[in-house]
Coordinates of N, CA and C in Angstrom, one line a residue:
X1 N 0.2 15.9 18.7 CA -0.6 15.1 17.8 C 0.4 14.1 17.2
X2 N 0.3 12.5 17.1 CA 0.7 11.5 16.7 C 0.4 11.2 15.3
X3 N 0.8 11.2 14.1 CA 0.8 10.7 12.9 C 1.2 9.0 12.9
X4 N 0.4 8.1 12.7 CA 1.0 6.6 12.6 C 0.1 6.4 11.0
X5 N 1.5 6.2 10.3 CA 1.3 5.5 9.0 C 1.5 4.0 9.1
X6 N 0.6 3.4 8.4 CA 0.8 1.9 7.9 C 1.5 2.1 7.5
X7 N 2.4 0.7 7.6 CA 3.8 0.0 6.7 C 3.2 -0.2 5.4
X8 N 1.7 -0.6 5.1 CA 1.4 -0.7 4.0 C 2.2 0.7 2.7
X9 N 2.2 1.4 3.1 CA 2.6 2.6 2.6 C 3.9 3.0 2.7
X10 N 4.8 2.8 1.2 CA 6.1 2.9 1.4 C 6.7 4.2 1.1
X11 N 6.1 5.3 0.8 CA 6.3 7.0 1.1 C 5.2 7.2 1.8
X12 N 5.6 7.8 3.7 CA 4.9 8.2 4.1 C 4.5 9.3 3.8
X13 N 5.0 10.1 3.2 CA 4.8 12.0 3.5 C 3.9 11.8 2.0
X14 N 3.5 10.9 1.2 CA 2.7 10.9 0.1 C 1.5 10.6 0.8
X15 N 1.6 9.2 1.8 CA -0.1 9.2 2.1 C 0.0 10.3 2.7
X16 N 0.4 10.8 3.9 CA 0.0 12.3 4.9 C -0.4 13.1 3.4
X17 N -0.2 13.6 2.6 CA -0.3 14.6 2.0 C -1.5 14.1 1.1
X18 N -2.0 12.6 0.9 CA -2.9 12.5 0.1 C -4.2 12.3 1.2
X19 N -3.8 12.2 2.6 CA -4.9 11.9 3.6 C -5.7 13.5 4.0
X20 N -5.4 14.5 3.1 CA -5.8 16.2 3.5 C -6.1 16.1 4.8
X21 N -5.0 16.1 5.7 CA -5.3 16.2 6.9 C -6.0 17.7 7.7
X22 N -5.3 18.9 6.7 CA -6.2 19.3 7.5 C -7.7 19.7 7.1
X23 N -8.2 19.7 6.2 CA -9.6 19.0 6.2 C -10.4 18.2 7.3
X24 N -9.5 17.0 7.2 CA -10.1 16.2 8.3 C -10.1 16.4 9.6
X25 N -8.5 17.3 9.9 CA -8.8 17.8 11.3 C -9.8 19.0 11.4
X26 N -9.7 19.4 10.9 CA -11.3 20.2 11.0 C -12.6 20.2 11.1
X27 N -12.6 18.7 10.1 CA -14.7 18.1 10.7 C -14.0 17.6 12.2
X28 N -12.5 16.9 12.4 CA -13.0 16.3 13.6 C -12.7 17.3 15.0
X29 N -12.4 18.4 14.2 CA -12.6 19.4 16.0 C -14.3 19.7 15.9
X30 N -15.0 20.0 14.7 CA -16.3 20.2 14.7 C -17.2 19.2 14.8
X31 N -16.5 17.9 14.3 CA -17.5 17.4 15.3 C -16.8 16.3 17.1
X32 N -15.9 16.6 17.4 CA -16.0 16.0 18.4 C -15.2 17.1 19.5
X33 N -15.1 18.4 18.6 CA -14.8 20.0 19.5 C -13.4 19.7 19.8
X34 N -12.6 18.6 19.8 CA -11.5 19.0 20.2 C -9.9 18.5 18.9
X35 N -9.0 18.7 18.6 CA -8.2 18.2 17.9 C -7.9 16.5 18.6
X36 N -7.7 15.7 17.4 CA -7.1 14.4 17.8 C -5.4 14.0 18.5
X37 N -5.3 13.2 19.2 CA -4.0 13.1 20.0 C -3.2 12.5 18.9
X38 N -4.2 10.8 18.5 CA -3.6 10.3 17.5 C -4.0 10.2 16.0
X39 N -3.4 10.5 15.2 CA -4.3 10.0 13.5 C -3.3 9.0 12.9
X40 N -4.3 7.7 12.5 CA -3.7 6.6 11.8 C -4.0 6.6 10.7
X41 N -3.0 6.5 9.8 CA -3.6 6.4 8.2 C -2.9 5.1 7.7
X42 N -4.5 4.1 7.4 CA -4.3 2.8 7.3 C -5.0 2.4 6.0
X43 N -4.6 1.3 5.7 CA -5.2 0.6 4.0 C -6.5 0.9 4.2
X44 N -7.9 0.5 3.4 CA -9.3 0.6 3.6 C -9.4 -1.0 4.4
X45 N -9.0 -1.6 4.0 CA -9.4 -2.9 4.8 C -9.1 -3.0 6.4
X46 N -7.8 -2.5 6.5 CA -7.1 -2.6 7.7 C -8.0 -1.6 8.9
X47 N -8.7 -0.6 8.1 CA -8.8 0.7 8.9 C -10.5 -0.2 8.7
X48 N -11.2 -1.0 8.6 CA -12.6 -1.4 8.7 C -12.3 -2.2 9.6
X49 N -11.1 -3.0 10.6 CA -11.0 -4.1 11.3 C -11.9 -3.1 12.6
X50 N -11.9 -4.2 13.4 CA -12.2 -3.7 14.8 C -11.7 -2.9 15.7
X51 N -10.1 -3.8 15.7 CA -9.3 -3.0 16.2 C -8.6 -1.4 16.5
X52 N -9.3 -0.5 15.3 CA -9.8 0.8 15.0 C -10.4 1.4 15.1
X53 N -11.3 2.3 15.9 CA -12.4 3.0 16.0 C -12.1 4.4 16.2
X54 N -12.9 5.3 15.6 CA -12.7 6.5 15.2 C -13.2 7.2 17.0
X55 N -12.6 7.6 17.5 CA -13.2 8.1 19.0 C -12.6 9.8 19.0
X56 N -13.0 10.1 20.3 CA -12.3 11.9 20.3 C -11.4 11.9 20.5
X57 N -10.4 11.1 20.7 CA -9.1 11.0 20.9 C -8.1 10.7 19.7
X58 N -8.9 9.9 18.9 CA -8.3 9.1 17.5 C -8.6 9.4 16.1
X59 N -7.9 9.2 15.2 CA -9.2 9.3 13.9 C -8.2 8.8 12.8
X60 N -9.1 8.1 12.6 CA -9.2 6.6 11.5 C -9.1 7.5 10.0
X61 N -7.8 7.4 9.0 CA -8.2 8.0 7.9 C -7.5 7.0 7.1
X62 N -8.2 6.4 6.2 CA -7.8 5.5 5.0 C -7.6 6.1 3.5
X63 N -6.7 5.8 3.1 CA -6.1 6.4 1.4 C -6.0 5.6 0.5

C-alpha cells in the first residue's frame, strides 16, 4: 500500500494521522472487499478535481 501526501501539507505524518486511515481502510475493504494499493491524501479542492477518482484500487481522502 502507497501513501501519497500532497505538498499542500507540510508535516506529512500529521495529515496521515489526521486522515484515520484506518477507519477508512475499513469502509473501503467493505465496501469494495478488498484493501487499497494507493491512498492520496489531498487538499478538498484538489481531491474534487477530475483527475482523482476514488476506484478499488485507490482512495481519495481529503483533510
Amino acid at each position: 500500500m502507497m501513501i501519497i501526501v500532497s505538498d499542500f501539507y507540510k508535516d506529512e505524518a500529521k495529515a496521515i494521522e489526521e486522515a484515520s486511515l484506518k477507519d477508512e481502510i475499513e469502509y473501503h475493504l467493505m465496501e469494495y472487499g478488498c484493501k487499497p494499493k494507493k491512498i492520496y491524501i489531498l487538499p478538498f479542492l484538489e481531491a474534487m478535481n477530475e483527475k482523482y477518482k476514488p476506484t478499488k484500487h485507490t482512495m481519495i481522502l481529503s483533510v
